[in-house]
PDB file of C-alpha atoms in Angstrom:
ATOM      1  CA  UNK A   1     -17.785  15.670  26.486  1.00 77.00           C
ATOM      2  CA  UNK A   2     -16.238  16.837  23.226  1.00 85.00           C
ATOM      3  CA  UNK A   3     -13.637  14.053  23.401  1.00 95.00           C
ATOM      4  CA  UNK A   4     -10.502  14.792  21.369  1.00 97.00           C
ATOM      5  CA  UNK A   5     -10.589  17.945  19.264  1.00 97.00           C
ATOM      6  CA  UNK A   6      -8.052  19.033  16.644  1.00 98.00           C
ATOM      7  CA  UNK A   7      -7.516  22.294  14.809  1.00 97.00           C
ATOM      8  CA  UNK A   8      -7.207  23.153  12.009  1.00 97.00           C
ATOM      9  CA  UNK A   9      -9.034  20.578   9.863  1.00 97.00           C
ATOM     10  CA  UNK A  10      -7.086  21.497   6.731  1.00 97.00           C
ATOM     11  CA  UNK A  11      -3.927  23.473   6.063  1.00 97.00           C
ATOM     12  CA  UNK A  12      -1.687  24.168   3.089  1.00 97.00           C
ATOM     13  CA  UNK A  13       1.896  25.157   3.891  1.00 97.00           C
ATOM     14  CA  UNK A  14       4.722  26.275   1.691  1.00 97.00           C
ATOM     15  CA  UNK A  15       8.080  24.518   1.992  1.00 98.00           C
ATOM     16  CA  UNK A  16      10.038  25.973   4.900  1.00 97.00           C
ATOM     17  CA  UNK A  17       7.041  27.397   6.752  1.00 97.00           C
ATOM     18  CA  UNK A  18       6.197  26.366  10.296  1.00 97.00           C
ATOM     19  CA  UNK A  19       2.920  25.650  12.023  1.00 97.00           C
ATOM     20  CA  UNK A  20       1.402  24.148  15.156  1.00 98.00           C
ATOM     21  CA  UNK A  21      -1.330  21.529  15.108  1.00 98.00           C
ATOM     22  CA  UNK A  22      -3.535  21.838  18.154  1.00 98.00           C
ATOM     23  CA  UNK A  23      -4.991  18.928  20.139  1.00 98.00           C
ATOM     24  CA  UNK A  24      -7.194  19.081  23.229  1.00 98.00           C
ATOM     25  CA  UNK A  25      -8.972  16.349  25.174  1.00 97.00           C
ATOM     26  CA  UNK A  26     -11.541  16.785  27.933  1.00 96.00           C
ATOM     27  CA  UNK A  27     -11.523  13.231  29.297  1.00 94.00           C
ATOM     28  CA  UNK A  28      -8.715  13.774  31.822  1.00 93.00           C
ATOM     29  CA  UNK A  29      -6.615  11.177  30.025  1.00 94.00           C
ATOM     30  CA  UNK A  30      -2.983  11.018  31.048  1.00 94.00           C
ATOM     31  CA  UNK A  31      -1.624   9.532  27.806  1.00 96.00           C
ATOM     32  CA  UNK A  32      -1.733  11.494  24.540  1.00 97.00           C
ATOM     33  CA  UNK A  33      -0.368  10.666  21.087  1.00 98.00           C
ATOM     34  CA  UNK A  34       0.313  12.115  17.669  1.00 98.00           C
ATOM     35  CA  UNK A  35       0.107   9.904  14.575  1.00 98.00           C
ATOM     36  CA  UNK A  36       0.442  10.498  10.888  1.00 98.00           C
ATOM     37  CA  UNK A  37      -1.320   8.466   8.209  1.00 96.00           C
ATOM     38  CA  UNK A  38      -0.009   8.352   4.670  1.00 94.00           C
ATOM     39  CA  UNK A  39      -2.072   6.888   1.797  1.00 85.00           C
ATOM     40  CA  UNK A  40      -2.256   3.091   1.952  1.00 83.00           C
ATOM     41  CA  UNK A  41      -0.340   3.025   5.204  1.00 87.00           C
ATOM     42  CA  UNK A  42      -1.267   2.500   8.795  1.00 90.00           C
ATOM     43  CA  UNK A  43      -0.901   5.083  11.497  1.00 96.00           C
ATOM     44  CA  UNK A  44       2.674   5.862  12.461  1.00 96.00           C
ATOM     45  CA  UNK A  45       3.415   7.201  15.947  1.00 97.00           C
ATOM     46  CA  UNK A  46       5.236  10.557  15.925  1.00 98.00           C
ATOM     47  CA  UNK A  47       5.371  11.506  19.604  1.00 98.00           C
ATOM     48  CA  UNK A  48       3.544  10.581  22.750  1.00 97.00           C
ATOM     49  CA  UNK A  49       3.165  11.882  26.301  1.00 97.00           C
ATOM     50  CA  UNK A  50       2.466  10.003  29.530  1.00 94.00           C
ATOM     51  CA  UNK A  51       1.503  13.129  31.437  1.00 94.00           C
ATOM     52  CA  UNK A  52       2.044  16.863  31.732  1.00 95.00           C
ATOM     53  CA  UNK A  53       5.704  17.714  31.300  1.00 95.00           C
ATOM     54  CA  UNK A  54       6.683  14.282  29.922  1.00 96.00           C
ATOM     55  CA  UNK A  55       7.047  13.529  26.229  1.00 97.00           C
ATOM     56  CA  UNK A  56       8.873  10.895  24.207  1.00 97.00           C
ATOM     57  CA  UNK A  57       9.631  10.052  20.594  1.00 97.00           C
ATOM     58  CA  UNK A  58       7.641   7.549  18.621  1.00 96.00           C
ATOM     59  CA  UNK A  59       8.483   5.820  15.371  1.00 94.00           C
ATOM     60  CA  UNK A  60       8.769   8.880  13.074  1.00 96.00           C
ATOM     61  CA  UNK A  61       9.705  11.976  15.163  1.00 97.00           C
ATOM     62  CA  UNK A  62      12.070  13.749  12.761  1.00 96.00           C
ATOM     63  CA  UNK A  63      10.879  17.213  11.739  1.00 96.00           C
ATOM     64  CA  UNK A  64       8.402  17.521  14.621  1.00 98.00           C
ATOM     65  CA  UNK A  65       8.348  18.778  18.189  1.00 97.00           C
ATOM     66  CA  UNK A  66       5.820  18.530  20.983  1.00 98.00           C
ATOM     67  CA  UNK A  67       5.148  19.941  24.416  1.00 96.00           C
ATOM     68  CA  UNK A  68       2.702  19.003  27.165  1.00 97.00           C
ATOM     69  CA  UNK A  69       2.211  21.793  29.671  1.00 97.00           C
ATOM     70  CA  UNK A  70      -1.290  20.700  30.744  1.00 97.00           C
ATOM     71  CA  UNK A  71      -3.193  17.410  30.925  1.00 96.00           C
ATOM     72  CA  UNK A  72      -5.635  18.632  28.270  1.00 97.00           C
ATOM     73  CA  UNK A  73      -3.373  19.995  25.521  1.00 98.00           C
ATOM     74  CA  UNK A  74      -0.739  18.341  23.347  1.00 98.00           C
ATOM     75  CA  UNK A  75       0.318  20.576  20.426  1.00 98.00           C
ATOM     76  CA  UNK A  76       2.499  19.299  17.573  1.00 98.00           C
ATOM     77  CA  UNK A  77       4.961  21.725  16.036  1.00 98.00           C
ATOM     78  CA  UNK A  78       6.276  21.434  12.484  1.00 96.00           C
ATOM     79  CA  UNK A  79       9.421  23.434  11.833  1.00 90.00           C
ATOM     80  CA  UNK A  80      10.662  23.988   8.272  1.00 94.00           C
ATOM     81  CA  UNK A  81       7.856  22.080   6.567  1.00 96.00           C
ATOM     82  CA  UNK A  82       8.850  19.642   3.821  1.00 97.00           C
ATOM     83  CA  UNK A  83       6.744  17.861   1.140  1.00 96.00           C
ATOM     84  CA  UNK A  84       7.389  14.576   2.999  1.00 96.00           C
ATOM     85  CA  UNK A  85       5.260  15.935   5.838  1.00 97.00           C
ATOM     86  CA  UNK A  86       2.183  16.018   3.626  1.00 97.00           C
ATOM     87  CA  UNK A  87      -0.119  13.662   5.500  1.00 97.00           C
ATOM     88  CA  UNK A  88      -3.174  13.371   7.706  1.00 98.00           C
ATOM     89  CA  UNK A  89      -2.371  13.895  11.370  1.00 98.00           C
ATOM     90  CA  UNK A  90      -4.356  12.339  14.180  1.00 98.00           C
ATOM     91  CA  UNK A  91      -4.201  13.086  17.876  1.00 98.00           C
ATOM     92  CA  UNK A  92      -5.342  10.449  20.358  1.00 98.00           C
ATOM     93  CA  UNK A  93      -5.606   9.943  24.087  1.00 97.00           C
ATOM     94  CA  UNK A  94      -6.134   7.149  26.578  1.00 95.00           C
ATOM     95  CA  UNK A  95      -6.216   6.409  30.253  1.00 89.00           C
ATOM     96  CA  UNK A  96      -4.139   3.691  31.844  1.00 80.00           C
ATOM     97  CA  UNK A  97      -7.111   2.001  33.490  1.00 76.00           C
ATOM     98  CA  UNK A  98      -6.467  -1.408  31.947  1.00 70.00           C
ATOM     99  CA  UNK A  99      -7.999  -0.789  28.530  1.00 77.00           C
ATOM    100  CA  UNK A 100      -5.614   0.007  25.699  1.00 88.00           C
ATOM    101  CA  UNK A 101      -8.309   1.734  23.671  1.00 93.00           C
ATOM    102  CA  UNK A 102      -7.230   5.093  22.303  1.00 95.00           C
ATOM    103  CA  UNK A 103      -9.725   7.825  21.442  1.00 96.00           C
ATOM    104  CA  UNK A 104      -8.936   9.733  18.253  1.00 98.00           C
ATOM    105  CA  UNK A 105      -9.601  13.241  17.057  1.00 98.00           C
ATOM    106  CA  UNK A 106     -11.024  13.950  13.572  1.00 97.00           C
ATOM    107  CA  UNK A 107      -7.630  14.650  12.029  1.00 97.00           C
ATOM    108  CA  UNK A 108      -5.803  17.500  10.301  1.00 98.00           C
ATOM    109  CA  UNK A 109      -5.076  17.194   6.591  1.00 97.00           C
ATOM    110  CA  UNK A 110      -1.805  18.958   5.840  1.00 97.00           C
ATOM    111  CA  UNK A 111      -0.364  19.632   2.403  1.00 97.00           C
ATOM    112  CA  UNK A 112       3.143  21.019   1.956  1.00 97.00           C
ATOM    113  CA  UNK A 113       3.905  22.442  -1.496  1.00 96.00           C
TER     114      UNK A 113
ATOM    115  CA  UNK B   1       9.700  -2.927  10.308  1.00 73.00           C
ATOM    116  CA  UNK B   2       6.001  -3.625  10.103  1.00 86.00           C
ATOM    117  CA  UNK B   3       5.060  -5.566  13.232  1.00 94.00           C
ATOM    118  CA  UNK B   4       1.362  -5.713  12.376  1.00 97.00           C
ATOM    119  CA  UNK B   5       0.363  -6.721   8.878  1.00 96.00           C
ATOM    120  CA  UNK B   6      -2.928  -6.659   7.059  1.00 97.00           C
ATOM    121  CA  UNK B   7      -2.162  -8.324   3.765  1.00 92.00           C
ATOM    122  CA  UNK B   8      -5.498  -7.675   2.087  1.00 96.00           C
ATOM    123  CA  UNK B   9      -5.809  -3.991   1.130  1.00 95.00           C
ATOM    124  CA  UNK B  10      -9.448  -4.393   0.143  1.00 97.00           C
ATOM    125  CA  UNK B  11     -12.455  -6.644   0.536  1.00 97.00           C
ATOM    126  CA  UNK B  12     -15.776  -6.535  -1.301  1.00 98.00           C
ATOM    127  CA  UNK B  13     -18.744  -8.399   0.167  1.00 98.00           C
ATOM    128  CA  UNK B  14     -22.441  -8.607  -0.553  1.00 98.00           C
ATOM    129  CA  UNK B  15     -24.845  -7.185   1.987  1.00 98.00           C
ATOM    130  CA  UNK B  16     -25.971  -9.848   4.445  1.00 98.00           C
ATOM    131  CA  UNK B  17     -22.899 -12.047   3.937  1.00 98.00           C
ATOM    132  CA  UNK B  18     -19.923 -12.477   6.239  1.00 98.00           C
ATOM    133  CA  UNK B  19     -16.865 -10.197   6.077  1.00 98.00           C
ATOM    134  CA  UNK B  20     -13.618 -11.739   7.310  1.00 98.00           C
ATOM    135  CA  UNK B  21     -10.632  -9.465   7.876  1.00 98.00           C
ATOM    136  CA  UNK B  22      -7.234 -10.881   8.718  1.00 98.00           C
ATOM    137  CA  UNK B  23      -4.258  -9.565  10.642  1.00 98.00           C
ATOM    138  CA  UNK B  24      -0.838 -11.056  11.399  1.00 98.00           C
ATOM    139  CA  UNK B  25       1.756  -9.866  13.894  1.00 98.00           C
ATOM    140  CA  UNK B  26       5.400 -10.619  14.498  1.00 97.00           C
ATOM    141  CA  UNK B  27       6.084  -9.282  17.999  1.00 95.00           C
ATOM    142  CA  UNK B  28       5.567 -12.046  20.583  1.00 95.00           C
ATOM    143  CA  UNK B  29       5.341  -9.374  23.309  1.00 95.00           C
ATOM    144  CA  UNK B  30       2.004  -8.138  21.973  1.00 96.00           C
ATOM    145  CA  UNK B  31      -0.640  -8.884  24.539  1.00 93.00           C
ATOM    146  CA  UNK B  32      -3.696  -6.864  23.558  1.00 95.00           C
ATOM    147  CA  UNK B  33      -5.278  -6.463  20.150  1.00 97.00           C
ATOM    148  CA  UNK B  34      -7.806  -3.964  18.854  1.00 97.00           C
ATOM    149  CA  UNK B  35      -9.787  -3.294  15.704  1.00 98.00           C
ATOM    150  CA  UNK B  36     -10.609   0.236  14.629  1.00 98.00           C
ATOM    151  CA  UNK B  37     -13.015   1.422  11.980  1.00 98.00           C
ATOM    152  CA  UNK B  38     -12.425   4.581   9.967  1.00 97.00           C
ATOM    153  CA  UNK B  39     -14.732   6.516   7.686  1.00 97.00           C
ATOM    154  CA  UNK B  40     -13.335   9.081   5.209  1.00 94.00           C
ATOM    155  CA  UNK B  41     -12.451  12.449   6.749  1.00 93.00           C
ATOM    156  CA  UNK B  42     -12.972  11.115  10.280  1.00 96.00           C
ATOM    157  CA  UNK B  43     -10.695   9.755  12.971  1.00 97.00           C
ATOM    158  CA  UNK B  44     -10.512   6.020  13.706  1.00 97.00           C
ATOM    159  CA  UNK B  45     -13.100   4.736  16.167  1.00 97.00           C
ATOM    160  CA  UNK B  46     -12.668   1.736  18.415  1.00 96.00           C
ATOM    161  CA  UNK B  47     -14.629  -1.343  17.374  1.00 97.00           C
ATOM    162  CA  UNK B  48     -13.638  -4.377  19.423  1.00 97.00           C
ATOM    163  CA  UNK B  49     -10.637  -5.751  21.295  1.00 96.00           C
ATOM    164  CA  UNK B  50      -9.238  -8.984  22.683  1.00 96.00           C
ATOM    165  CA  UNK B  51      -6.581  -9.797  25.236  1.00 94.00           C
ATOM    166  CA  UNK B  52      -4.158 -12.673  24.887  1.00 94.00           C
ATOM    167  CA  UNK B  53      -5.866 -14.678  27.625  1.00 94.00           C
ATOM    168  CA  UNK B  54      -8.872 -15.162  25.333  1.00 94.00           C
ATOM    169  CA  UNK B  55      -9.268 -16.662  21.890  1.00 95.00           C
ATOM    170  CA  UNK B  56     -12.607 -15.086  21.027  1.00 97.00           C
ATOM    171  CA  UNK B  57     -14.557 -11.949  21.830  1.00 97.00           C
ATOM    172  CA  UNK B  58     -18.014 -11.047  20.546  1.00 97.00           C
ATOM    173  CA  UNK B  59     -19.880  -7.780  20.409  1.00 97.00           C
ATOM    174  CA  UNK B  60     -23.097  -7.919  18.434  1.00 98.00           C
ATOM    175  CA  UNK B  61     -22.317  -8.523  14.769  1.00 98.00           C
ATOM    176  CA  UNK B  62     -18.570  -8.338  15.388  1.00 98.00           C
ATOM    177  CA  UNK B  63     -16.375 -11.206  16.572  1.00 98.00           C
ATOM    178  CA  UNK B  64     -12.613 -11.200  16.917  1.00 98.00           C
ATOM    179  CA  UNK B  65     -10.643 -14.455  16.988  1.00 98.00           C
ATOM    180  CA  UNK B  66      -7.073 -14.738  18.245  1.00 98.00           C
ATOM    181  CA  UNK B  67      -4.638 -17.546  17.440  1.00 97.00           C
ATOM    182  CA  UNK B  68      -1.554 -16.797  19.512  1.00 96.00           C
ATOM    183  CA  UNK B  69       0.495 -19.727  18.274  1.00 96.00           C
ATOM    184  CA  UNK B  70       0.037 -18.533  14.691  1.00 97.00           C
ATOM    185  CA  UNK B  71       0.292 -14.844  15.663  1.00 97.00           C
ATOM    186  CA  UNK B  72      -2.913 -14.266  13.764  1.00 98.00           C
ATOM    187  CA  UNK B  73      -6.212 -12.592  14.470  1.00 97.00           C
ATOM    188  CA  UNK B  74      -9.332 -12.093  12.433  1.00 98.00           C
ATOM    189  CA  UNK B  75     -12.443  -9.950  12.567  1.00 98.00           C
ATOM    190  CA  UNK B  76     -15.767 -11.409  11.466  1.00 98.00           C
ATOM    191  CA  UNK B  77     -18.706  -9.157  10.636  1.00 98.00           C
ATOM    192  CA  UNK B  78     -22.015 -11.000  10.327  1.00 98.00           C
ATOM    193  CA  UNK B  79     -24.209  -9.954   8.631  1.00 98.00           C
ATOM    194  CA  UNK B  80     -22.433  -7.231   6.690  1.00 98.00           C
ATOM    195  CA  UNK B  81     -24.365  -4.004   6.251  1.00 98.00           C
ATOM    196  CA  UNK B  82     -23.810  -1.004   3.933  1.00 96.00           C
ATOM    197  CA  UNK B  83     -22.788   1.123   6.928  1.00 97.00           C
ATOM    198  CA  UNK B  84     -19.883  -1.271   7.494  1.00 98.00           C
ATOM    199  CA  UNK B  85     -18.164   0.093   4.376  1.00 98.00           C
ATOM    200  CA  UNK B  86     -15.030   1.674   5.849  1.00 98.00           C
ATOM    201  CA  UNK B  87     -11.324   1.111   6.429  1.00 97.00           C
ATOM    202  CA  UNK B  88     -10.563  -1.339   9.232  1.00 98.00           C
ATOM    203  CA  UNK B  89      -7.271  -1.175  11.113  1.00 98.00           C
ATOM    204  CA  UNK B  90      -5.800  -3.894  13.261  1.00 98.00           C
ATOM    205  CA  UNK B  91      -3.659  -2.677  16.176  1.00 97.00           C
ATOM    206  CA  UNK B  92      -1.608  -4.320  18.916  1.00 97.00           C
ATOM    207  CA  UNK B  93       0.042  -3.370  22.186  1.00 95.00           C
ATOM    208  CA  UNK B  94       2.457  -5.022  24.559  1.00 93.00           C
ATOM    209  CA  UNK B  95       1.297  -5.256  28.162  1.00 86.00           C
ATOM    210  CA  UNK B  96       1.555  -1.934  30.040  1.00 84.00           C
ATOM    211  CA  UNK B  97       3.108  -0.317  26.959  1.00 87.00           C
ATOM    212  CA  UNK B  98       0.087   1.831  25.995  1.00 88.00           C
ATOM    213  CA  UNK B  99       1.504   2.390  22.522  1.00 93.00           C
ATOM    214  CA  UNK B 100      -0.295   0.861  19.560  1.00 95.00           C
ATOM    215  CA  UNK B 101       1.257  -0.590  16.408  1.00 96.00           C
ATOM    216  CA  UNK B 102      -1.139  -0.410  13.485  1.00 96.00           C
ATOM    217  CA  UNK B 103      -1.561  -2.435  10.323  1.00 96.00           C
ATOM    218  CA  UNK B 104      -1.991  -0.714   6.965  1.00 96.00           C
ATOM    219  CA  UNK B 105      -5.745  -1.215   6.939  1.00 96.00           C
ATOM    220  CA  UNK B 106      -8.303  -3.113   4.872  1.00 97.00           C
ATOM    221  CA  UNK B 107     -10.949  -1.216   2.916  1.00 97.00           C
ATOM    222  CA  UNK B 108     -14.285  -3.022   3.138  1.00 98.00           C
ATOM    223  CA  UNK B 109     -16.991  -2.335   0.581  1.00 98.00           C
ATOM    224  CA  UNK B 110     -20.427  -3.816   1.224  1.00 98.00           C
ATOM    225  CA  UNK B 111     -22.441  -4.190  -1.999  1.00 96.00           C
ATOM    226  CA  UNK B 112     -26.221  -3.938  -1.960  1.00 91.00           C
TER     227      UNK B 112
END
């Protein structure tokens, strides 16, 4: 099992550009999440999904969009990138089997200049 | 508002001694608590957890203590090893919520 994979690992965007961060999990987990981590801060939830076709906003959704067409994939779309979106982005997944443990990908470091 | 707080941004400890990391929470609906460990340029990895029906959980060198009345939990690492140098995040979830609220993290440095 590869677990949770994310691409790209690094990206530099200019202000106003758009991009999609990819996330795939091979554990057949129903729940998937996107977080951002800013320096000295904890992880903030951007969006989450409880299954294919179902998504919902987290704590900091503004400037982002998501879709969940399959169980495995949960891409995060940034439209009109802004310097405030400079951060490290983590995708995670879990199964609702009683454990609340989330499995994280390696992260994408995004810089918007 | 920050529902999970880790008030110590950093901790330095000598190899072989005990590391104690603290975490406070404000949401009385939180029912399950987790600790994650994170190395630079990697994603967080699960370390240990505890549910509200327990006050202690051990896994090898790691022990988590929960004081529900004080809304406080702590992670003890005994003995500390150089490989324990990392950022440790405390996280909490309400029952059946499956969303985690994270603290800001504590950077642990284990000195040889």
